[in-house]
Amino acid sequence: MQSDIVAQGLELMLYGMGSVVVFLALLVVCTTVMSTTVNRLFPEPLPVRRASRKTAPVEQDEELVAVISAAVHQHRTR
Amino acid sequence: MQSDIVAQGLELMLYGMGSVVVFLALLVVCTTVMSTTVNRLFPEPLPVRRASRKTAPVEQDEELVAVISAAVHQHRTR
Amino acid sequence: MQSDIVAQGLELMLYGMGSVVVFLALLVVCTTVMSTTVNRLFPEPLPVRRASRKTAPVEQDEELVAVISAAVHQHRTR
Amino acid sequence: MTSGQCLMIVIGLGLLFLAIKKRFEPLLLVPIGFGGILANIPGAGLAYSAFENALHAGDVQLLTELASVLQSSAEDSIKGLVGAYAHSDASTRLLAEHLVADAGYTNGILYNFYSVAIASGIAPLVIFMGVGAMTDFGPLLANPKTLFLGAAAQFGIFATVLGAVGMTSIGWMDFSLADAAAIGIIGGADGPTAIYVSSMLAPDLLGPIAVAAYSYMALVPMIQPPIMRALTTEAERKIEMVQLRPVSRREKIVFPLLLLILVALLLPAAAPLLGMFCLGNLMKESGVVDRLSDTAQNALINITTIFLGLSVGSKLVADKFLDLNTLGILSLGIVAFAIGTAAGVLIAKLMNRFGSTPINPLIGSAGVSAVPMAARVSNKVGLESNPHNFLLMHAMGPNVAGVIGSAVAAGVMISLVGG
Amino acid sequence: MTSGQCLMIVIGLGLLFLAIKKRFEPLLLVPIGFGGILANIPGAGLAYSAFENALHAGDVQLLTELASVLQSSAEDSIKGLVGAYAHSDASTRLLAEHLVADAGYTNGILYNFYSVAIASGIAPLVIFMGVGAMTDFGPLLANPKTLFLGAAAQFGIFATVLGAVGMTSIGWMDFSLADAAAIGIIGGADGPTAIYVSSMLAPDLLGPIAVAAYSYMALVPMIQPPIMRALTTEAERKIEMVQLRPVSRREKIVFPLLLLILVALLLPAAAPLLGMFCLGNLMKESGVVDRLSDTAQNALINITTIFLGLSVGSKLVADKFLDLNTLGILSLGIVAFAIGTAAGVLIAKLMNRFGSTPINPLIGSAGVSAVPMAARVSNKVGLESNPHNFLLMHAMGPNVAGVIGSAVAAGVMISLVGG
Amino acid sequence: MTSGQCLMIVIGLGLLFLAIKKRFEPLLLVPIGFGGILANIPGAGLAYSAFENALHAGDVQLLTELASVLQSSAEDSIKGLVGAYAHSDASTRLLAEHLVADAGYTNGILYNFYSVAIASGIAPLVIFMGVGAMTDFGPLLANPKTLFLGAAAQFGIFATVLGAVGMTSIGWMDFSLADAAAIGIIGGADGPTAIYVSSMLAPDLLGPIAVAAYSYMALVPMIQPPIMRALTTEAERKIEMVQLRPVSRREKIVFPLLLLILVALLLPAAAPLLGMFCLGNLMKESGVVDRLSDTAQNALINITTIFLGLSVGSKLVADKFLDLNTLGILSLGIVAFAIGTAAGVLIAKLMNRFGSTPINPLIGSAGVSAVPMAARVSNKVGLESNPHNFLLMHAMGPNVAGVIGSAVAAGVMISLVGG
Ligand code: NA
Ligand code: NA
Ligand code: NA
């Protein structure tokens, strides 16, 4: 019975590790296919919009920082 | 039995729609009476205060915007 | 039985009030010991750091306010 | 995987597509669609009770034991045992549950969500409280007559009840009166109300009813304009309305209490829904519990929405959803919306004829509720005829009146049919 | 509608008026008052269990069956059956519940809220955790002797217990020792503690106890000053106290753990209340779990407050609240506050006489807790006598000590009476 | 106080010290450590069920009655009665619970938290949803091959299972296969997954398993670097990887759905965990339900974390935690981490040899998950060899792949062992 549980453990290891590898391998394949399909059928209309959405505030922030630091500079050198 | 359920449905429609109309009509009457009473007994002490509370930050914001845009302008035309 | 409940109430009062006082007296002792120990073994390395952490944003804020009010002043007196 | 499960997963993906790509009520349709997919994962049993999971996965011995406990013949199919279970009394059910628990079967996670969130009635009520805390009754208080438009649009509800029983009487469908009442509420254009009513009157139909309610609410900008244009003349659509009077804070505080008292006196069956709605609104307008009002409008309603959506999704399990009745519900639902819209517009025209102050009949369609979509539709159609005529605030009156109206209709249904 | 229900709705509106207009502890009194109105809506049964709803609405046949299950005579009134149910053992109650469930009766929504939030003890504990996360023990750690003031003010609790049993012994009221203990806790001036204790010792009295506790906490600025002025001389009120030493972060982190260990060793019955309080405080002071501390102070405590308030409101149902005992509780409660205030001031005078560092006796009244109201009252009364004497920080010590003190008193009560 | 309780309180304080002073996963270890202290307060019984509380505090008569109900001999020890209770069928348990309830015993508050948060499975799933809403699959989508590294690192899980059954077979420990599976999951370096699996497969071991999982996750920066350095050459550690391609929003939206569909088709037992994870991620990436996504990442996950931590703490009660098995679990856990790290690095080396694009083997260690700690460790060790080589984004791929990998492993375990 004690060697039995070791046998069960071995089986669990083989079957379990096998399942994990097979599942993730399949996921690699599907993901690659999906990415190719998506990028071919809908060539990046969104990343750009998103980028602009993202960069807009950054630019504003930079501008604000520039303005404020200019003002600070002015304020200090007065 | 099949015409029975239609009769029940008709009854539900008449009674239900009636209830909705009567209830909301009563609500119209009560609301009108309530508004008149409230506005007569306590003539608008609060709306003014609220308005001032609301406009204060807006003014501040406007001022801030004015200041910052002035600074931006100055910064750009330098 | 009615005087019984009064006796129980008295007992509850004496025992309860006693427990509260004893517990809090013990807490006074333990707290005092704890504070002495902590302050002797680890003489205030943290309050300072904390203070600096706290004051930093305040200073920044003050600076910002100074800058902005200067800009406002400039903006108004133009 | 059965073909039914496969189809339901495709439907779930379709709902997600509509929610994400077409922005159809995404707050609800994302969790509903996702829950629908989870519910149909073969072998996972996420949407089933422990009893149903035992029936699907149990061995012959357990099934025989269950059949004997339920005094059903052992040859019964799963459906037969489910039916026997549903018609047993509480102690027999408890006995069956013990057998199932001892055999190691547990409720699926979506089933648990459904029990806690919907079967108890809590989730729709909490959402209604949050909606109350987001509602501004100002336009309604400035022009209380618009409550009649909110009443008129509920005609869609009751006409649909008649339609459902009619379909049953000619044999197309098989709806009970309670089913018909729950289906009608789709016409109220109010998600939580529809879910609350159908969880009480027709839990088996909750899936299609909720999906229909939210889908058609998202379709309001497509469903309503043709009806509105067909029933009004160009001159009517150009009517400009007098500006709304300012409403004092006191009026806004007293109104939810007034509504609560009226409900208490006249319509106790609507008390849970309208009570929570009024509580949310009072928390907002009183201005003294902003912490609670903010939480009701944000963390609490968001948490509840996630679990409500998943719970509704649990009712999209194939063997319950894929049914002729679902088609009936979907078609009756859109009719309900159309009739409600028409009734609102027509009553607005009537009020315009007999009243002194002009009413643009386009705001009548906002009485179906679907806040604030229907009011925006009124505004948009109005602007087509008169680019300087902003009807939005005027339409908000009937719009929130429609919420009250359908909650009242829900109370009437529950008290008449659910008793 | 019975006259009792009508009166209770008026009382609910009165509580809302006090909360909104007079700002009496609005965070609790808005949901409590609103819940009180909901609980008394005739025919809605929102505050009743399924069993009580069946008794109120059931037909003769069901009542006869219930009476036979409960081995009560069929002629019994509703009150009789409720009593028989309460005294049955668990399996009989289960049987009765099955009968009622099969007949289609369900728990009211407020009853469900009460079961989940209060009967389980969870809501007061979660609120106590949030309060802990908002509490700064700095002033207490800088001057630990102020803990004695927090102890002294708890005398109000125990004097009130004596008052309650005294009223019972002379026949004015009918309180058990457990009832008396729960009533006394009103004098602790701490809402969640009062609710927690009375949910355990006297659930039937929870409504009036909670209402009294929160109302009198709001009245602290009116109740305390006359007592404080009467018991102190002008010279005493002018006493300036030495500035508090700075307290290190380490001390603040260790203190909640020290308190927890003391509770664990000496007073396990206070462990739930003080444990959650210390957890909240540790989360705040440790500085490593700001996410959790923020949530405990905001979303979580707000959500819990809404449901706690509605649950307390469910105990304002007319046939349970309108009782001579309620008047007794209300009058005993205010006496408890007064005695606690007096005891705090007097012990502060005593400490002043025998101690080396000067103590302004006005900070003694802050020992009743009612954080931070009582500390502000100390400060205000002090400023009247000496406009440069700011007592606020000094009074925060006894103020938070009072929270600990009444939680300790609660633990003593539960272990002595509840066992 | 028993010496065991005393020791456990010291251990609880030790966990708090590690969490607060050493910043070991404080979000979980603060509530776990605090809960551990609360659970061991003598006489308070906060972590016990009503039944256990009755056994510890009940009089002889009650114990005799319970023994007769459970058909156990009256002389049985407490342990004997607990065992008899655990092996009784559901109706006998119900009977015993009635007896206990009638005698006035109630569940401890931590026991209630455990039942609601963990035994139901809800808390780990809700946390997984929140983690999903915080996860960016961008780096994984840019380089899907890194999924293999996430798979490789799960070897630690299964090697540990073998270790646990091996220890049992040579008689050092006494673990069942289900216990071994639950212990192995520690190697997944993922707290909620470990708690979810052990609540299903080995609830008795949940305390040590959760403590081990979170402690070793905090120790990742100490455990991994020596292994990584030992298995790689300086040249390998210097490998620079090609920059990741930008990933479109559409891909990010489709990926969680793709993963969900694969799980639905192949591994239904992993559907609850990965389903909730995908839902959270979809809510974030879809961009149409930001309200829900924000709540899932903040209020909801924080509330759940507090109660999850306290619930885990309830399993640190002395008579369950202080056991030889706990030592076995702690030592197996660290071995699991080490093997997982090594497997990740070795497979990365292998992929590097046979693949076309260069892979720095240091990112292999990130496959154990422990997001984002393990990825940061990869980056830091990489910078030691090449100060211009930033591996962080490259390591995020295997890092999130490790989350998926251990959830898949969890599903396999549950379906193989739990059935
Ligand atoms: Na409506
Ligand atoms: Na107090
Ligand atoms: Na992992």
Tab-separated table of N, CA and C in Angstrom, chain A residues 17 20 24, chain F residues 25 128 146-158 160 184-194 213-214 216-225 227-228 231 333-348 361-378 394-409:
chain	number	residue	atom	x	y	z
A	17	MET	N	2.007	16.670	-15.157
A	17	MET	CA	2.985	17.473	-15.873
A	17	MET	C	2.709	17.413	-17.370
A	20	VAL	N	-0.160	19.752	-18.174
A	20	VAL	CA	0.256	21.158	-18.145
A	20	VAL	C	0.998	21.506	-19.422
A	24	LEU	N	-0.407	24.069	-22.255
A	24	LEU	CA	0.271	25.326	-22.556
A	24	LEU	C	0.841	25.325	-23.984
F	25	GLU	N	5.238	39.838	2.059
F	25	GLU	CA	3.833	39.770	1.616
F	25	GLU	C	2.880	40.322	2.682
F	128	PHE	N	-8.584	36.014	-7.409
F	128	PHE	CA	-8.062	35.678	-8.732
F	128	PHE	C	-8.650	36.598	-9.794
F	146	THR	N	7.181	31.879	-24.308
F	146	THR	CA	7.510	31.916	-22.884
F	146	THR	C	6.497	31.118	-22.050
F	147	LEU	N	5.363	30.763	-22.678
F	147	LEU	CA	4.423	29.896	-21.964
F	147	LEU	C	5.086	28.576	-21.572
F	148	PHE	N	6.041	28.117	-22.413
F	148	PHE	CA	6.723	26.860	-22.076
F	148	PHE	C	7.504	26.994	-20.767
F	149	LEU	N	8.048	28.199	-20.530
F	149	LEU	CA	8.779	28.392	-19.278
F	149	LEU	C	7.820	28.335	-18.094
F	150	GLY	N	6.610	28.905	-18.304
F	150	GLY	CA	5.594	28.811	-17.255
F	150	GLY	C	5.184	27.376	-17.008
F	151	ALA	N	5.203	26.567	-18.070
F	151	ALA	CA	4.880	25.146	-17.888
F	151	ALA	C	6.010	24.439	-17.145
F	152	ALA	N	7.246	24.716	-17.566
F	152	ALA	CA	8.397	24.015	-16.998
F	152	ALA	C	8.469	24.205	-15.490
F	153	ALA	N	8.227	25.450	-15.049
F	153	ALA	CA	8.381	25.743	-13.624
F	153	ALA	C	7.366	24.995	-12.771
F	154	GLN	N	6.307	24.484	-13.398
F	154	GLN	CA	5.327	23.726	-12.615
F	154	GLN	C	5.859	22.339	-12.258
F	155	PHE	N	7.022	21.995	-12.813
F	155	PHE	CA	7.598	20.702	-12.445
F	155	PHE	C	7.837	20.642	-10.941
F	156	GLY	N	8.116	21.808	-10.345
F	156	GLY	CA	8.285	21.852	-8.888
F	156	GLY	C	7.072	21.305	-8.155
F	157	ILE	N	5.893	21.609	-8.674
F	157	ILE	CA	4.652	21.122	-8.062
F	157	ILE	C	4.640	19.602	-8.013
F	158	PHE	N	4.879	19.013	-9.188
F	158	PHE	CA	4.674	17.568	-9.270
F	158	PHE	C	5.812	16.800	-8.619
F	160	THR	N	7.220	17.783	-5.979
F	160	THR	CA	6.903	17.847	-4.551
F	160	THR	C	5.833	16.831	-4.174
F	184	GLY	N	1.943	20.070	-2.946
F	184	GLY	CA	2.695	20.384	-4.155
F	184	GLY	C	2.382	21.771	-4.687
F	185	ILE	N	1.089	22.158	-4.600
F	185	ILE	CA	0.672	23.431	-5.188
F	185	ILE	C	1.419	24.613	-4.564
F	186	ILE	N	2.019	24.436	-3.385
F	186	ILE	CA	2.855	25.516	-2.841
F	186	ILE	C	3.885	25.925	-3.885
F	187	GLY	N	4.407	24.914	-4.618
F	187	GLY	CA	5.417	25.194	-5.628
F	187	GLY	C	4.908	26.054	-6.771
F	188	GLY	N	3.571	26.232	-6.858
F	188	GLY	CA	3.006	27.102	-7.878
F	188	GLY	C	3.224	28.568	-7.569
F	189	ALA	N	3.662	28.860	-6.336
F	189	ALA	CA	3.993	30.238	-5.940
F	189	ALA	C	2.826	31.171	-6.176
F	190	ASP	N	1.658	30.696	-5.880
F	190	ASP	CA	0.475	31.483	-6.143
F	190	ASP	C	-0.499	31.281	-4.987
F	191	GLY	N	-0.602	32.275	-4.135
F	191	GLY	CA	-1.401	32.162	-2.918
F	191	GLY	C	-2.830	31.700	-3.116
F	192	PRO	N	-3.650	32.448	-3.904
F	192	PRO	CA	-5.047	32.039	-4.006
F	192	PRO	C	-5.212	30.640	-4.591
F	193	THR	N	-4.352	30.260	-5.553
F	193	THR	CA	-4.453	28.916	-6.108
F	193	THR	C	-4.182	27.874	-5.031
F	194	ALA	N	-3.133	28.116	-4.222
F	194	ALA	CA	-2.810	27.159	-3.165
F	194	ALA	C	-3.961	27.034	-2.173
F	213	ALA	N	3.127	29.022	1.428
F	213	ALA	CA	3.056	29.642	0.102
F	213	ALA	C	3.432	31.118	0.174
F	214	TYR	N	2.800	31.843	1.106
F	214	TYR	CA	3.070	33.287	1.147
F	214	TYR	C	4.468	33.582	1.669
F	216	TYR	N	7.236	31.741	1.351
F	216	TYR	CA	8.252	31.463	0.347
F	216	TYR	C	8.130	32.428	-0.823
F	217	MET	N	6.893	32.878	-1.142
F	217	MET	CA	6.773	33.903	-2.182
F	217	MET	C	7.558	35.142	-1.772
F	218	ALA	N	7.496	35.462	-0.479
F	218	ALA	CA	8.239	36.631	-0.010
F	218	ALA	C	9.743	36.370	-0.044
F	219	LEU	N	10.124	35.101	0.050
F	219	LEU	CA	11.546	34.756	0.087
F	219	LEU	C	12.146	34.533	-1.297
F	220	VAL	N	11.326	34.670	-2.336
F	220	VAL	CA	11.810	34.445	-3.702
F	220	VAL	C	13.136	35.153	-3.987
F	221	PRO	N	13.305	36.426	-3.555
F	221	PRO	CA	14.595	37.091	-3.840
F	221	PRO	C	15.778	36.442	-3.130
F	222	MET	N	15.534	35.604	-2.139
F	222	MET	CA	16.632	34.908	-1.480
F	222	MET	C	16.792	33.484	-2.012
F	223	ILE	N	15.659	32.832	-2.329
F	223	ILE	CA	15.721	31.427	-2.752
F	223	ILE	C	16.266	31.295	-4.170
F	224	GLN	N	15.802	32.182	-5.066
F	224	GLN	CA	16.081	31.941	-6.486
F	224	GLN	C	17.499	32.266	-6.947
F	225	PRO	N	18.078	33.440	-6.594
F	225	PRO	CA	19.357	33.802	-7.232
F	225	PRO	C	20.452	32.740	-7.166
F	227	ILE	N	20.305	29.540	-7.128
F	227	ILE	CA	19.979	28.471	-8.082
F	227	ILE	C	20.192	28.956	-9.503
F	228	MET	N	19.748	30.184	-9.765
F	228	MET	CA	19.886	30.731	-11.112
F	228	MET	C	21.359	30.849	-11.490
F	231	LEU	N	23.086	27.411	-12.240
F	231	LEU	CA	22.697	26.655	-13.437
F	231	LEU	C	23.006	27.381	-14.739
F	333	GLY	N	7.707	22.543	0.850
F	333	GLY	CA	7.369	23.765	0.117
F	333	GLY	C	8.601	24.429	-0.463
F	334	ILE	N	9.648	24.524	0.339
F	334	ILE	CA	10.829	25.243	-0.157
F	334	ILE	C	11.528	24.420	-1.243
F	335	VAL	N	11.459	23.097	-1.104
F	335	VAL	CA	12.008	22.247	-2.159
F	335	VAL	C	11.238	22.479	-3.461
F	336	ALA	N	9.918	22.599	-3.343
F	336	ALA	CA	9.092	22.836	-4.527
F	336	ALA	C	9.526	24.103	-5.247
F	337	PHE	N	9.745	25.180	-4.459
F	337	PHE	CA	10.194	26.433	-5.073
F	337	PHE	C	11.524	26.233	-5.800
F	338	ALA	N	12.434	25.540	-5.136
F	338	ALA	CA	13.768	25.384	-5.716
F	338	ALA	C	13.707	24.576	-7.006
F	339	ILE	N	12.949	23.483	-6.978
F	339	ILE	CA	12.862	22.649	-8.184
F	339	ILE	C	12.186	23.409	-9.318
F	340	GLY	N	11.115	24.144	-8.996
F	340	GLY	CA	10.432	24.930	-10.021
F	340	GLY	C	11.370	25.930	-10.672
F	341	THR	N	12.146	26.624	-9.825
F	341	THR	CA	13.101	27.600	-10.354
F	341	THR	C	14.096	26.921	-11.291
F	342	ALA	N	14.655	25.803	-10.817
F	342	ALA	CA	15.656	25.097	-11.618
F	342	ALA	C	15.059	24.625	-12.936
F	343	ALA	N	13.859	24.056	-12.885
F	343	ALA	CA	13.238	23.549	-14.103
F	343	ALA	C	13.023	24.676	-15.098
F	344	GLY	N	12.570	25.824	-14.616
F	344	GLY	CA	12.373	26.966	-15.506
F	344	GLY	C	13.668	27.369	-16.193
F	345	VAL	N	14.740	27.479	-15.410
F	345	VAL	CA	16.022	27.905	-15.983
F	345	VAL	C	16.525	26.876	-16.991
F	346	LEU	N	16.428	25.582	-16.640
F	346	LEU	CA	16.968	24.543	-17.524
F	346	LEU	C	16.217	24.488	-18.850
F	347	ILE	N	14.873	24.594	-18.766
F	347	ILE	CA	14.119	24.557	-20.024
F	347	ILE	C	14.418	25.797	-20.861
F	348	ALA	N	14.645	26.921	-20.218
F	348	ALA	CA	15.025	28.115	-20.978
F	348	ALA	C	16.339	27.871	-21.706
F	361	PRO	N	18.408	32.608	-20.169
F	361	PRO	CA	17.813	31.576	-19.291
F	361	PRO	C	17.373	32.120	-17.931
F	362	LEU	N	17.852	33.319	-17.580
F	362	LEU	CA	17.424	33.874	-16.285
F	362	LEU	C	15.924	34.126	-16.225
F	363	ILE	N	15.300	34.340	-17.381
F	363	ILE	CA	13.848	34.588	-17.325
F	363	ILE	C	13.077	33.304	-17.045
F	364	GLY	N	13.739	32.149	-17.148
F	364	GLY	CA	13.062	30.885	-16.873
F	364	GLY	C	12.594	30.789	-15.434
F	365	SER	N	13.400	31.353	-14.520
F	365	SER	CA	13.024	31.252	-13.107
F	365	SER	C	11.733	31.999	-12.807
F	366	ALA	N	11.404	33.006	-13.648
F	366	ALA	CA	10.184	33.769	-13.417
F	366	ALA	C	8.936	32.923	-13.656
F	367	GLY	N	9.118	31.747	-14.249
F	367	GLY	CA	7.979	30.891	-14.547
F	367	GLY	C	7.275	30.319	-13.330
F	368	VAL	N	7.909	30.416	-12.169
F	368	VAL	CA	7.200	29.910	-10.983
F	368	VAL	C	6.011	30.797	-10.605
F	369	SER	N	5.857	31.915	-11.239
F	369	SER	CA	4.932	33.023	-10.950
F	369	SER	C	5.453	33.861	-9.795
F	370	ALA	N	4.752	33.946	-8.631
F	370	ALA	CA	5.141	34.929	-7.608
F	370	ALA	C	5.249	36.306	-8.252
F	371	VAL	N	4.186	36.668	-9.023
F	371	VAL	CA	4.154	37.940	-9.764
F	371	VAL	C	4.186	39.109	-8.785
F	372	PRO	N	4.949	40.173	-9.020
F	372	PRO	CA	5.968	40.343	-10.043
F	372	PRO	C	7.359	40.131	-9.471
F	373	MET	N	7.410	39.530	-8.261
F	373	MET	CA	8.691	39.396	-7.565
F	373	MET	C	9.693	38.597	-8.392
F	374	ALA	N	9.261	37.447	-8.928
F	374	ALA	CA	10.192	36.573	-9.636
F	374	ALA	C	10.731	37.252	-10.888
F	375	ALA	N	9.890	38.031	-11.573
F	375	ALA	CA	10.371	38.741	-12.760
F	375	ALA	C	11.414	39.775	-12.360
F	376	ARG	N	11.206	40.418	-11.227
F	376	ARG	CA	12.181	41.404	-10.773
F	376	ARG	C	13.501	40.740	-10.419
F	377	VAL	N	13.413	39.537	-9.859
F	377	VAL	CA	14.635	38.810	-9.533
F	377	VAL	C	15.406	38.491	-10.814
F	378	SER	N	14.707	38.030	-11.852
F	378	SER	CA	15.364	37.764	-13.131
F	378	SER	C	16.084	39.009	-13.624
F	394	HIS	N	10.736	41.033	-20.480
F	394	HIS	CA	10.845	39.668	-21.019
F	394	HIS	C	10.451	38.639	-19.976
F	395	ALA	N	10.776	38.914	-18.700
F	395	ALA	CA	10.451	37.956	-17.639
F	395	ALA	C	8.978	37.985	-17.262
F	396	MET	N	8.284	39.082	-17.621
F	396	MET	CA	6.853	39.136	-17.289
F	396	MET	C	6.074	38.079	-18.070
F	397	GLY	N	6.562	37.705	-19.258
F	397	GLY	CA	5.897	36.670	-20.047
F	397	GLY	C	5.825	35.357	-19.286
F	398	PRO	N	6.992	34.745	-18.962
F	398	PRO	CA	6.931	33.509	-18.163
F	398	PRO	C	6.256	33.719	-16.807
F	399	ASN	N	6.374	34.921	-16.270
F	399	ASN	CA	5.788	35.180	-14.960
F	399	ASN	C	4.263	34.982	-14.977
F	400	VAL	N	3.575	35.629	-15.915
F	400	VAL	CA	2.126	35.429	-15.969
F	400	VAL	C	1.791	34.048	-16.530
F	401	ALA	N	2.702	33.502	-17.382
F	401	ALA	CA	2.488	32.125	-17.839
F	401	ALA	C	2.500	31.173	-16.644
F	402	GLY	N	3.324	31.485	-15.641
F	402	GLY	CA	3.374	30.657	-14.444
F	402	GLY	C	2.061	30.655	-13.691
F	403	VAL	N	1.352	31.796	-13.707
F	403	VAL	CA	0.034	31.844	-13.050
F	403	VAL	C	-0.908	30.888	-13.759
F	404	ILE	N	-0.925	30.985	-15.118
F	404	ILE	CA	-1.794	30.086	-15.877
F	404	ILE	C	-1.371	28.638	-15.631
F	405	GLY	N	-0.048	28.409	-15.665
F	405	GLY	CA	0.455	27.047	-15.498
F	405	GLY	C	0.040	26.435	-14.179
F	406	SER	N	0.148	27.200	-13.081
F	406	SER	CA	-0.201	26.552	-11.811
F	406	SER	C	-1.710	26.405	-11.661
F	407	ALA	N	-2.481	27.310	-12.301
F	407	ALA	CA	-3.935	27.101	-12.264
F	407	ALA	C	-4.313	25.854	-13.054
F	408	VAL	N	-3.606	25.626	-14.177
F	408	VAL	CA	-3.850	24.399	-14.934
F	408	VAL	C	-3.478	23.177	-14.091
F	409	ALA	N	-2.311	23.268	-13.442
F	409	ALA	CA	-1.900	22.157	-12.577
F	409	ALA	C	-2.935	21.921	-11.481
